[in-house]
Amino acid sequence: GHLPPPYFYDPDDTFMDYFNTTYYAWTDGRYTEWGSVYPPFTFLLGQLVSRSTCYNIPSPTGGWSAYDARDLCTDYGLYILLAAGVIGVVLNARLFSRDRREQLFFFLSMVFSIQFLLAVEHGQYLLFAYLFLVLAVSSKNKALINFFLACTISLKQYLFLLLVYPFLRLDWRALAW
């Protein structure tokens, strides 16, 4: 069995957002063949967390695909992606409250939320973006704030909207970090 909708009705598609993106991190054609809209940083991160040997060995089916990488090779990058999501939630819970019970409630409500579970099931790089965003918010160092915010926006461009509110309020100090 598998989870009901909105989760994938086809268990073969589980974690394929991660494996497709990482497959094209190691092969050519990410913009021409696949038609990706991801910026280069996404593919660089994919190469940093995965093993190239999972994405360029011959397959018993004749070609090589992201499905083969998922089924025939242990790619530790998937575990790193999932750990990044959990670490982001833990850090966010610690920012949210100092009370352990509130932290546990926050952690459980985040981890079992539909958005987090969908991101996990699909293997979305959004989990990395979430960790980078929490690191940016929790940092006191301006250079680290800018670095982690740039990483966040480089993974998911629509998160640049985080900068719109201070800009519309003409709060230049908030944008200067």
CSV table of N, CA and C in Angstrom, one decimal:
chain,number,residue,atom,x,y,z
A,1,GLY,N,0.8,-1.2,0.0
A,1,GLY,CA,0.0,0.0,0.0
A,1,GLY,C,0.8,1.3,0.0
A,2,HIS,N,0.2,2.3,-0.2
A,2,HIS,CA,0.8,3.7,-0.2
A,2,HIS,C,-0.2,4.7,0.3
A,3,LEU,N,0.3,5.9,0.6
A,3,LEU,CA,-0.6,6.9,1.1
A,3,LEU,C,-1.6,7.4,0.1
A,4,PRO,N,-2.7,7.8,0.5
A,4,PRO,CA,-3.8,8.3,-0.5
A,4,PRO,C,-3.4,9.7,-1.0
A,5,PRO,N,-4.1,10.1,-2.1
A,5,PRO,CA,-3.9,11.5,-2.6
A,5,PRO,C,-4.0,12.5,-1.5
A,6,PRO,N,-3.1,13.5,-1.5
A,6,PRO,CA,-2.4,14.1,-2.7
A,6,PRO,C,-1.0,13.5,-2.9
A,7,TYR,N,-0.7,12.4,-2.2
A,7,TYR,CA,0.6,11.8,-2.4
A,7,TYR,C,0.6,11.0,-3.8
A,8,PHE,N,1.7,10.7,-4.3
A,8,PHE,CA,1.8,10.0,-5.5
A,8,PHE,C,1.0,8.7,-5.5
A,9,TYR,N,0.2,8.6,-6.6
A,9,TYR,CA,-0.6,7.3,-6.7
A,9,TYR,C,0.3,6.3,-7.3
A,10,ASP,N,1.4,6.7,-7.9
A,10,ASP,CA,2.4,5.8,-8.5
A,10,ASP,C,3.6,5.7,-7.6
A,11,PRO,N,3.8,4.6,-6.9
A,11,PRO,CA,5.0,4.5,-6.0
A,11,PRO,C,6.3,4.6,-6.7
A,12,ASP,N,6.3,4.4,-8.1
A,12,ASP,CA,7.5,4.5,-8.8
A,12,ASP,C,8.0,5.9,-8.9
A,13,ASP,N,7.2,6.9,-8.6
A,13,ASP,CA,7.6,8.3,-8.7
A,13,ASP,C,8.1,8.8,-7.4
A,14,THR,N,8.2,8.0,-6.3
A,14,THR,CA,8.7,8.5,-5.0
A,14,THR,C,10.1,8.9,-5.1
A,15,PHE,N,10.4,10.1,-4.6
A,15,PHE,CA,11.8,10.7,-4.5
A,15,PHE,C,12.3,11.1,-5.9
A,16,MET,N,11.5,11.1,-6.9
A,16,MET,CA,12.0,11.3,-8.3
A,16,MET,C,12.4,12.8,-8.5
A,17,ASP,N,11.8,13.7,-7.8
A,17,ASP,CA,12.3,15.1,-7.9
A,17,ASP,C,13.8,15.2,-7.6
A,18,TYR,N,14.2,14.5,-6.5
A,18,TYR,CA,15.6,14.5,-6.2
A,18,TYR,C,16.4,13.7,-7.2
A,19,PHE,N,16.0,12.5,-7.6
A,19,PHE,CA,16.8,11.7,-8.5
A,19,PHE,C,16.9,12.3,-9.9
A,20,ASN,N,15.8,12.9,-10.4
A,20,ASN,CA,15.8,13.6,-11.8
A,20,ASN,C,16.8,14.8,-11.7
A,21,THR,N,16.7,15.6,-10.7
A,21,THR,CA,17.5,16.8,-10.7
A,21,THR,C,19.0,16.4,-10.5
A,22,THR,N,19.2,15.4,-9.7
A,22,THR,CA,20.6,15.0,-9.5
A,22,THR,C,21.2,14.2,-10.7
A,23,TYR,N,20.3,13.5,-11.4
A,23,TYR,CA,20.7,12.8,-12.6
A,23,TYR,C,21.2,13.9,-13.6
A,24,TYR,N,20.5,15.0,-13.8
A,24,TYR,CA,20.9,16.0,-14.7
A,24,TYR,C,22.1,16.9,-14.1
A,25,ALA,N,22.3,16.8,-12.9
A,25,ALA,CA,23.5,17.4,-12.3
A,25,ALA,C,24.8,16.8,-12.8
A,26,TRP,N,24.7,15.5,-13.1
A,26,TRP,CA,25.8,14.7,-13.6
A,26,TRP,C,25.9,14.5,-15.1
A,27,THR,N,24.8,14.8,-15.8
A,27,THR,CA,24.8,14.6,-17.2
A,27,THR,C,24.5,15.9,-18.0
A,28,ASP,N,24.8,15.9,-19.2
A,28,ASP,CA,24.5,17.1,-20.0
A,28,ASP,C,23.0,17.1,-20.4
A,29,GLY,N,22.5,18.2,-20.9
A,29,GLY,CA,21.2,18.3,-21.4
A,29,GLY,C,20.2,18.8,-20.4
A,30,ARG,N,20.7,19.3,-19.2
A,30,ARG,CA,19.7,19.8,-18.2
A,30,ARG,C,18.8,20.9,-18.7
A,31,TYR,N,19.3,21.8,-19.6
A,31,TYR,CA,18.5,22.9,-20.1
A,31,TYR,C,17.9,22.6,-21.4
A,32,THR,N,18.7,21.8,-22.3
A,32,THR,CA,18.2,21.5,-23.6
A,32,THR,C,17.3,20.3,-23.7
A,33,GLU,N,17.7,19.2,-23.1
A,33,GLU,CA,16.9,18.0,-23.2
A,33,GLU,C,15.8,18.0,-22.1
A,34,TRP,N,16.1,18.3,-20.9
A,34,TRP,CA,15.2,18.2,-19.8
A,34,TRP,C,14.3,19.5,-19.7
A,35,GLY,N,14.8,20.6,-20.2
A,35,GLY,CA,14.1,21.9,-20.1
A,35,GLY,C,14.0,22.4,-18.7
A,36,SER,N,15.1,22.2,-17.9
A,36,SER,CA,15.0,22.6,-16.5
A,36,SER,C,14.9,24.1,-16.3
A,37,VAL,N,14.3,24.5,-15.3
A,37,VAL,CA,14.2,26.0,-14.9
A,37,VAL,C,15.1,26.2,-13.7
A,38,TYR,N,15.7,25.2,-13.1
A,38,TYR,CA,16.6,25.3,-12.0
A,38,TYR,C,17.8,26.1,-12.3
A,39,PRO,N,18.3,26.9,-11.4
A,39,PRO,CA,19.6,27.6,-11.7
A,39,PRO,C,20.8,26.7,-11.5
A,40,PRO,N,22.0,27.1,-11.9
A,40,PRO,CA,23.1,26.2,-11.8
A,40,PRO,C,23.5,25.8,-10.4
A,41,PHE,N,23.2,26.6,-9.4
A,41,PHE,CA,23.5,26.3,-8.0
A,41,PHE,C,22.8,25.0,-7.6
A,42,THR,N,21.6,24.7,-8.1
A,42,THR,CA,20.9,23.5,-7.8
A,42,THR,C,21.7,22.3,-8.2
A,43,PHE,N,22.2,22.3,-9.4
A,43,PHE,CA,23.0,21.2,-9.9
A,43,PHE,C,24.3,21.1,-9.3
A,44,LEU,N,24.9,22.2,-8.9
A,44,LEU,CA,26.2,22.2,-8.1
A,44,LEU,C,25.9,21.5,-6.8
A,45,LEU,N,24.8,21.9,-6.1
A,45,LEU,CA,24.5,21.2,-4.8
A,45,LEU,C,24.2,19.7,-5.0
A,46,GLY,N,23.5,19.4,-6.1
A,46,GLY,CA,23.3,18.0,-6.4
A,46,GLY,C,24.6,17.2,-6.6
A,47,GLN,N,25.6,17.8,-7.2
A,47,GLN,CA,26.9,17.1,-7.3
A,47,GLN,C,27.6,17.0,-6.0
A,48,LEU,N,27.4,18.0,-5.1
A,48,LEU,CA,28.1,18.0,-3.9
A,48,LEU,C,27.6,16.9,-2.9
A,49,VAL,N,26.3,16.6,-3.0
A,49,VAL,CA,25.7,15.7,-2.0
A,49,VAL,C,25.6,14.3,-2.6
A,50,SER,N,25.8,14.1,-3.9
A,50,SER,CA,25.6,12.7,-4.5
A,50,SER,C,26.9,12.1,-5.0
A,51,ARG,N,26.8,10.9,-5.4
A,51,ARG,CA,27.9,10.2,-5.9
A,51,ARG,C,27.8,10.1,-7.4
A,52,SER,N,28.8,10.5,-8.2
A,52,SER,CA,28.7,10.4,-9.7
A,52,SER,C,28.5,9.0,-10.2
A,53,THR,N,29.1,8.0,-9.4
A,53,THR,CA,29.0,6.6,-9.9
A,53,THR,C,27.5,6.1,-9.9
A,54,CYS,N,26.6,6.8,-9.3
A,54,CYS,CA,25.2,6.4,-9.3
A,54,CYS,C,24.5,6.9,-10.6
A,55,TYR,N,25.2,7.8,-11.3
A,55,TYR,CA,24.5,8.4,-12.4
A,55,TYR,C,25.2,8.2,-13.8
A,56,ASN,N,26.2,7.4,-13.8
A,56,ASN,CA,26.9,7.2,-15.1
A,56,ASN,C,27.4,5.8,-15.3
A,57,ILE,N,26.6,4.8,-14.8
A,57,ILE,CA,27.0,3.4,-15.1
A,57,ILE,C,25.9,2.8,-15.9
A,58,PRO,N,26.3,1.8,-16.7
A,58,PRO,CA,25.3,1.2,-17.6
A,58,PRO,C,24.2,0.5,-16.9
A,59,SER,N,23.0,0.5,-17.5
A,59,SER,CA,21.9,-0.1,-16.9
A,59,SER,C,21.5,-1.4,-17.5
A,60,PRO,N,20.9,-2.4,-16.8
A,60,PRO,CA,20.5,-3.6,-17.4
A,60,PRO,C,19.4,-3.4,-18.4
A,61,THR,N,18.7,-2.2,-18.4
A,61,THR,CA,17.6,-1.9,-19.3
A,61,THR,C,18.1,-1.3,-20.6
A,62,GLY,N,19.4,-1.1,-20.7
A,62,GLY,CA,19.9,-0.6,-22.0
A,62,GLY,C,20.4,0.9,-21.9
A,63,GLY,N,19.7,1.7,-21.2
A,63,GLY,CA,20.1,3.1,-21.1
A,63,GLY,C,20.5,3.4,-19.7
A,64,TRP,N,20.4,4.6,-19.3
A,64,TRP,CA,20.6,4.9,-17.9
A,64,TRP,C,19.6,6.1,-17.6
A,65,SER,N,19.0,6.0,-16.5
A,65,SER,CA,18.0,7.0,-16.1
A,65,SER,C,18.0,7.3,-14.6
A,66,ALA,N,17.3,8.3,-14.3
A,66,ALA,CA,17.2,8.6,-12.8
A,66,ALA,C,16.5,7.4,-12.1
A,67,TYR,N,15.6,6.7,-12.7
A,67,TYR,CA,15.0,5.5,-12.1
A,67,TYR,C,16.0,4.5,-11.8
A,68,ASP,N,17.0,4.3,-12.7
A,68,ASP,CA,18.0,3.3,-12.4
A,68,ASP,C,18.9,3.8,-11.3
A,69,ALA,N,19.2,5.1,-11.2
A,69,ALA,CA,20.0,5.6,-10.0
A,69,ALA,C,19.3,5.3,-8.7
A,70,ARG,N,17.9,5.5,-8.7
A,70,ARG,CA,17.2,5.3,-7.5
A,70,ARG,C,17.1,3.8,-7.1
A,71,ASP,N,17.0,2.9,-8.1
A,71,ASP,CA,16.7,1.5,-7.9
A,71,ASP,C,18.0,0.7,-7.7
A,72,LEU,N,19.1,1.1,-8.4
A,72,LEU,CA,20.3,0.3,-8.5
A,72,LEU,C,21.5,0.8,-7.7
A,73,CYS,N,21.4,1.9,-7.1
A,73,CYS,CA,22.6,2.5,-6.4
A,73,CYS,C,22.1,3.2,-5.1
A,74,THR,N,23.0,3.1,-4.1
A,74,THR,CA,22.7,3.8,-2.9
A,74,THR,C,23.3,5.2,-3.0
A,75,ASP,N,22.4,6.2,-3.2
A,75,ASP,CA,22.9,7.6,-3.2
A,75,ASP,C,22.6,8.2,-1.9
A,76,TYR,N,23.7,8.5,-1.2
A,76,TYR,CA,23.6,9.1,0.2
A,76,TYR,C,23.1,10.5,0.1
A,77,GLY,N,23.0,11.1,-1.0
A,77,GLY,CA,22.5,12.5,-1.1
A,77,GLY,C,21.1,12.5,-0.8
A,78,LEU,N,20.3,11.5,-1.0
A,78,LEU,CA,18.9,11.5,-0.6
A,78,LEU,C,18.8,11.6,0.9
A,79,TYR,N,19.6,10.8,1.6
A,79,TYR,CA,19.6,10.9,3.1
A,79,TYR,C,20.1,12.3,3.6
A,80,ILE,N,21.0,12.9,2.9
A,80,ILE,CA,21.5,14.2,3.2
A,80,ILE,C,20.4,15.2,3.0
A,81,LEU,N,19.6,15.0,1.9
A,81,LEU,CA,18.5,15.9,1.7
A,81,LEU,C,17.4,15.8,2.8
A,82,LEU,N,17.1,14.5,3.2
A,82,LEU,CA,16.1,14.3,4.2
A,82,LEU,C,16.6,14.8,5.6
A,83,ALA,N,17.9,14.6,5.9
A,83,ALA,CA,18.5,15.1,7.1
A,83,ALA,C,18.4,16.7,7.1
A,84,ALA,N,18.7,17.3,6.0
A,84,ALA,CA,18.6,18.8,5.9
A,84,ALA,C,17.2,19.3,6.3
A,85,GLY,N,16.2,18.6,5.8
A,85,GLY,CA,14.9,19.0,6.2
A,85,GLY,C,14.6,18.9,7.7
A,86,VAL,N,15.0,17.8,8.2
A,86,VAL,CA,14.8,17.5,9.7
A,86,VAL,C,15.6,18.5,10.5
A,87,ILE,N,16.9,18.7,10.1
A,87,ILE,CA,17.7,19.7,10.9
A,87,ILE,C,17.1,21.1,10.8
A,88,GLY,N,16.6,21.4,9.6
A,88,GLY,CA,15.9,22.7,9.5
A,88,GLY,C,14.7,22.9,10.4
A,89,VAL,N,14.0,21.8,10.6
A,89,VAL,CA,12.8,21.9,11.5
A,89,VAL,C,13.3,21.9,12.9
A,90,VAL,N,14.3,21.2,13.3
A,90,VAL,CA,14.8,21.2,14.7
A,90,VAL,C,15.3,22.6,15.0
A,91,LEU,N,16.1,23.2,14.1
A,91,LEU,CA,16.6,24.5,14.4
A,91,LEU,C,15.5,25.6,14.4
A,92,ASN,N,14.5,25.4,13.6
A,92,ASN,CA,13.4,26.3,13.6
A,92,ASN,C,12.6,26.2,14.9
A,93,ALA,N,12.4,25.0,15.4
A,93,ALA,CA,11.7,24.8,16.6
A,93,ALA,C,12.5,25.4,17.8
A,94,ARG,N,13.8,25.4,17.8
A,94,ARG,CA,14.6,26.0,18.8
A,94,ARG,C,14.5,27.5,18.7
A,95,LEU,N,14.3,28.1,17.5
A,95,LEU,CA,14.1,29.5,17.4
A,95,LEU,C,12.7,29.9,17.9
A,96,PHE,N,11.8,29.0,17.7
A,96,PHE,CA,10.4,29.3,18.0
A,96,PHE,C,10.1,29.4,19.5
A,97,SER,N,10.8,28.6,20.3
A,97,SER,CA,10.5,28.6,21.7
A,97,SER,C,11.7,28.0,22.5
A,98,ARG,N,11.8,28.3,23.7
A,98,ARG,CA,12.8,27.7,24.6
A,98,ARG,C,12.2,26.6,25.4
A,99,ASP,N,10.9,26.5,25.4
A,99,ASP,CA,10.2,25.4,26.2
A,99,ASP,C,10.3,24.1,25.4
A,100,ARG,N,10.7,23.0,26.0
A,100,ARG,CA,10.9,21.8,25.3
A,100,ARG,C,9.6,21.2,24.8
A,101,ARG,N,8.5,21.3,25.5
A,101,ARG,CA,7.3,20.8,25.1
A,101,ARG,C,6.8,21.6,23.8
A,102,GLU,N,6.9,22.9,23.8
A,102,GLU,CA,6.5,23.7,22.6
A,102,GLU,C,7.4,23.3,21.4
A,103,GLN,N,8.7,23.1,21.7
A,103,GLN,CA,9.6,22.7,20.6
A,103,GLN,C,9.2,21.4,20.0
A,104,LEU,N,8.8,20.4,20.9
A,104,LEU,CA,8.4,19.1,20.4
A,104,LEU,C,7.1,19.2,19.6
A,105,PHE,N,6.2,20.0,20.1
A,105,PHE,CA,4.9,20.2,19.4
A,105,PHE,C,5.2,20.9,18.0
A,106,PHE,N,6.0,21.9,18.0
A,106,PHE,CA,6.4,22.6,16.7
A,106,PHE,C,7.0,21.6,15.8
A,107,PHE,N,8.0,20.8,16.3
A,107,PHE,CA,8.7,19.8,15.5
A,107,PHE,C,7.7,18.8,14.9
A,108,LEU,N,6.9,18.2,15.7
A,108,LEU,CA,5.9,17.2,15.2
A,108,LEU,C,4.9,17.8,14.2
A,109,SER,N,4.4,19.0,14.5
A,109,SER,CA,3.4,19.6,13.6
A,109,SER,C,4.1,20.0,12.3
A,110,MET,N,5.3,20.3,12.3
A,110,MET,CA,6.0,20.6,11.0
A,110,MET,C,6.3,19.3,10.2
A,111,VAL,N,6.9,18.4,10.9
A,111,VAL,CA,7.3,17.1,10.2
A,111,VAL,C,6.1,16.4,9.7
A,112,PHE,N,5.0,16.4,10.4
A,112,PHE,CA,3.8,15.7,9.9
A,112,PHE,C,2.8,16.6,9.1
A,113,SER,N,3.2,17.8,8.7
A,113,SER,CA,2.4,18.7,7.9
A,113,SER,C,2.4,18.1,6.5
A,114,ILE,N,1.3,18.4,5.8
A,114,ILE,CA,1.2,17.9,4.4
A,114,ILE,C,2.3,18.5,3.5
A,115,GLN,N,2.7,19.7,3.7
A,115,GLN,CA,3.7,20.3,2.9
A,115,GLN,C,5.1,19.6,3.1
A,116,PHE,N,5.4,19.4,4.3
A,116,PHE,CA,6.7,18.7,4.6
A,116,PHE,C,6.7,17.3,4.1
A,117,LEU,N,5.6,16.6,4.3
A,117,LEU,CA,5.5,15.2,3.9
A,117,LEU,C,5.6,15.1,2.4
A,118,LEU,N,4.9,16.0,1.7
A,118,LEU,CA,5.0,16.1,0.2
A,118,LEU,C,6.4,16.4,-0.3
A,119,ALA,N,7.1,17.3,0.4
A,119,ALA,CA,8.5,17.6,0.0
A,119,ALA,C,9.4,16.4,0.2
A,120,VAL,N,9.1,15.6,1.3
A,120,VAL,CA,9.9,14.4,1.5
A,120,VAL,C,9.6,13.4,0.5
A,121,GLU,N,8.3,13.1,0.3
A,121,GLU,CA,7.9,12.1,-0.7
A,121,GLU,C,8.4,12.3,-2.1
A,122,HIS,N,8.4,13.6,-2.5
A,122,HIS,CA,8.9,13.9,-3.8
A,122,HIS,C,10.4,14.0,-3.8
A,123,GLY,N,11.1,14.2,-2.7
A,123,GLY,CA,12.5,14.4,-2.6
A,123,GLY,C,12.9,15.8,-3.1
A,124,GLN,N,12.2,16.8,-2.8
A,124,GLN,CA,12.4,18.2,-3.3
A,124,GLN,C,13.6,18.8,-2.7
A,125,TYR,N,14.3,19.6,-3.5
A,125,TYR,CA,15.4,20.4,-3.0
A,125,TYR,C,14.9,21.5,-2.1
A,126,LEU,N,13.6,21.7,-2.0
A,126,LEU,CA,13.1,22.7,-1.1
A,126,LEU,C,13.5,22.4,0.3
A,127,LEU,N,13.8,21.2,0.6
A,127,LEU,CA,14.3,20.9,2.0
A,127,LEU,C,15.6,21.5,2.3
A,128,PHE,N,16.5,21.6,1.3
A,128,PHE,CA,17.8,22.3,1.4
A,128,PHE,C,17.5,23.8,1.5
A,129,ALA,N,16.6,24.3,0.7
A,129,ALA,CA,16.3,25.7,0.8
A,129,ALA,C,15.7,26.1,2.2
A,130,TYR,N,14.9,25.2,2.7
A,130,TYR,CA,14.3,25.5,4.1
A,130,TYR,C,15.5,25.6,5.1
A,131,LEU,N,16.4,24.6,5.1
A,131,LEU,CA,17.5,24.6,6.0
A,131,LEU,C,18.3,25.9,5.8
A,132,PHE,N,18.6,26.3,4.6
A,132,PHE,CA,19.4,27.6,4.4
A,132,PHE,C,18.6,28.8,4.9
A,133,LEU,N,17.3,28.8,4.7
A,133,LEU,CA,16.5,29.9,5.2
A,133,LEU,C,16.6,30.0,6.8
A,134,VAL,N,16.4,28.9,7.4
A,134,VAL,CA,16.5,28.8,8.9
A,134,VAL,C,17.9,29.3,9.4
A,135,LEU,N,18.9,28.8,8.7
A,135,LEU,CA,20.3,29.3,9.0
A,135,LEU,C,20.5,30.8,8.8
A,136,ALA,N,19.9,31.3,7.8
A,136,ALA,CA,20.0,32.8,7.6
A,136,ALA,C,19.2,33.5,8.7
A,137,VAL,N,18.1,33.1,9.0
A,137,VAL,CA,17.3,33.7,10.1
A,137,VAL,C,18.0,33.6,11.5
A,138,SER,N,18.6,32.5,11.7
A,138,SER,CA,19.2,32.3,13.0
A,138,SER,C,20.6,32.9,13.2
A,139,SER,N,21.2,33.3,12.1
A,139,SER,CA,22.6,33.8,12.2
A,139,SER,C,22.6,35.3,12.7
A,140,LYS,N,23.7,35.6,13.3
A,140,LYS,CA,23.9,37.0,13.8
A,140,LYS,C,25.0,37.7,12.8
A,141,ASN,N,25.7,36.9,12.1
A,141,ASN,CA,26.7,37.4,11.2
A,141,ASN,C,26.1,37.8,9.9
A,142,LYS,N,26.4,39.1,9.5
A,142,LYS,CA,25.7,39.6,8.3
A,142,LYS,C,26.2,38.9,7.0
A,143,ALA,N,27.5,38.5,7.0
A,143,ALA,CA,28.0,37.7,5.8
A,143,ALA,C,27.3,36.4,5.7
A,144,LEU,N,27.1,35.7,6.8
A,144,LEU,CA,26.4,34.4,6.8
A,144,LEU,C,25.0,34.5,6.5
A,145,ILE,N,24.3,35.6,7.0
A,145,ILE,CA,22.9,35.8,6.6
A,145,ILE,C,22.8,36.0,5.1
A,146,ASN,N,23.6,36.8,4.5
A,146,ASN,CA,23.6,37.0,3.1
A,146,ASN,C,23.9,35.8,2.3
A,147,PHE,N,24.9,35.0,2.8
A,147,PHE,CA,25.3,33.8,2.1
A,147,PHE,C,24.1,32.8,2.1
A,148,PHE,N,23.5,32.5,3.3
A,148,PHE,CA,22.5,31.5,3.4
A,148,PHE,C,21.2,32.0,2.7
A,149,LEU,N,20.9,33.3,2.7
A,149,LEU,CA,19.8,33.8,2.0
A,149,LEU,C,20.0,33.7,0.5
A,150,ALA,N,21.2,33.9,0.0
A,150,ALA,CA,21.5,33.7,-1.4
A,150,ALA,C,21.4,32.3,-1.8
A,151,CYS,N,21.8,31.4,-1.0
A,151,CYS,CA,21.6,29.9,-1.2
A,151,CYS,C,20.1,29.6,-1.3
A,152,THR,N,19.4,30.1,-0.4
A,152,THR,CA,17.9,29.9,-0.4
A,152,THR,C,17.3,30.3,-1.7
A,153,ILE,N,17.6,31.5,-2.1
A,153,ILE,CA,16.9,32.1,-3.3
A,153,ILE,C,17.5,31.4,-4.5
A,154,SER,N,18.7,31.0,-4.5
A,154,SER,CA,19.3,30.3,-5.7
A,154,SER,C,18.6,28.9,-5.9
A,155,LEU,N,18.1,28.3,-4.8
A,155,LEU,CA,17.4,27.0,-5.0
A,155,LEU,C,16.0,27.2,-5.4
A,156,LYS,N,15.3,28.1,-4.8
A,156,LYS,CA,13.9,28.4,-5.1
A,156,LYS,C,13.7,29.9,-5.4
A,157,GLN,N,13.7,30.3,-6.6
A,157,GLN,CA,13.7,31.7,-6.9
A,157,GLN,C,12.5,32.5,-6.4
A,158,TYR,N,11.4,31.9,-6.2
A,158,TYR,CA,10.2,32.6,-5.7
A,158,TYR,C,10.4,33.0,-4.2
A,159,LEU,N,11.4,32.5,-3.6
A,159,LEU,CA,11.7,33.0,-2.2
A,159,LEU,C,12.3,34.4,-2.1
A,160,PHE,N,12.6,34.9,-3.3
A,160,PHE,CA,13.1,36.3,-3.3
A,160,PHE,C,12.0,37.2,-2.8
A,161,LEU,N,10.8,36.7,-2.7
A,161,LEU,CA,9.6,37.5,-2.2
A,161,LEU,C,9.9,37.9,-0.7
A,162,LEU,N,10.7,37.1,-0.1
A,162,LEU,CA,11.1,37.5,1.3
A,162,LEU,C,11.7,38.9,1.4
A,163,LEU,N,12.2,39.3,0.3
A,163,LEU,CA,12.9,40.7,0.3
A,163,LEU,C,11.9,41.8,-0.1
A,164,VAL,N,10.7,41.4,-0.5
A,164,VAL,CA,9.8,42.4,-1.0
A,164,VAL,C,9.2,43.2,0.1
A,165,TYR,N,8.8,42.6,1.2
A,165,TYR,CA,8.2,43.3,2.4
A,165,TYR,C,9.1,44.4,2.9
A,166,PRO,N,10.4,44.2,3.2
A,166,PRO,CA,11.2,45.3,3.7
A,166,PRO,C,11.4,46.4,2.6
A,167,PHE,N,11.4,45.9,1.3
A,167,PHE,CA,11.6,46.9,0.2
A,167,PHE,C,10.4,47.8,0.1
A,168,LEU,N,9.2,47.2,0.2
A,168,LEU,CA,8.0,48.0,0.1
A,168,LEU,C,7.8,49.0,1.3
A,169,ARG,N,8.3,48.6,2.4
A,169,ARG,CA,8.2,49.5,3.6
A,169,ARG,C,9.4,50.5,3.6
A,170,LEU,N,10.2,50.4,2.6
A,170,LEU,CA,11.4,51.3,2.5
A,170,LEU,C,12.3,51.1,3.7
A,171,ASP,N,12.4,49.9,4.2
A,171,ASP,CA,13.2,49.6,5.4
A,171,ASP,C,14.5,49.1,4.9
A,172,TRP,N,15.4,50.1,4.6
A,172,TRP,CA,16.7,49.8,3.9
A,172,TRP,C,17.6,49.1,4.9
A,173,ARG,N,17.5,49.3,6.2
A,173,ARG,CA,18.3,48.6,7.2
A,173,ARG,C,18.0,47.1,7.2
A,174,ALA,N,16.8,46.7,7.1
A,174,ALA,CA,16.4,45.3,7.0
A,174,ALA,C,17.0,44.6,5.8
A,175,LEU,N,17.1,45.4,4.7
A,175,LEU,CA,17.7,44.8,3.5
A,175,LEU,C,19.3,44.8,3.5
A,176,ALA,N,19.9,45.6,4.4
A,176,ALA,CA,21.3,45.7,4.5
A,176,ALA,C,22.0,44.6,5.3
A,177,TRP,N,21.3,44.0,6.1
A,177,TRP,CA,21.8,43.0,7.0
A,177,TRP,C,23.2,43.2,7.4
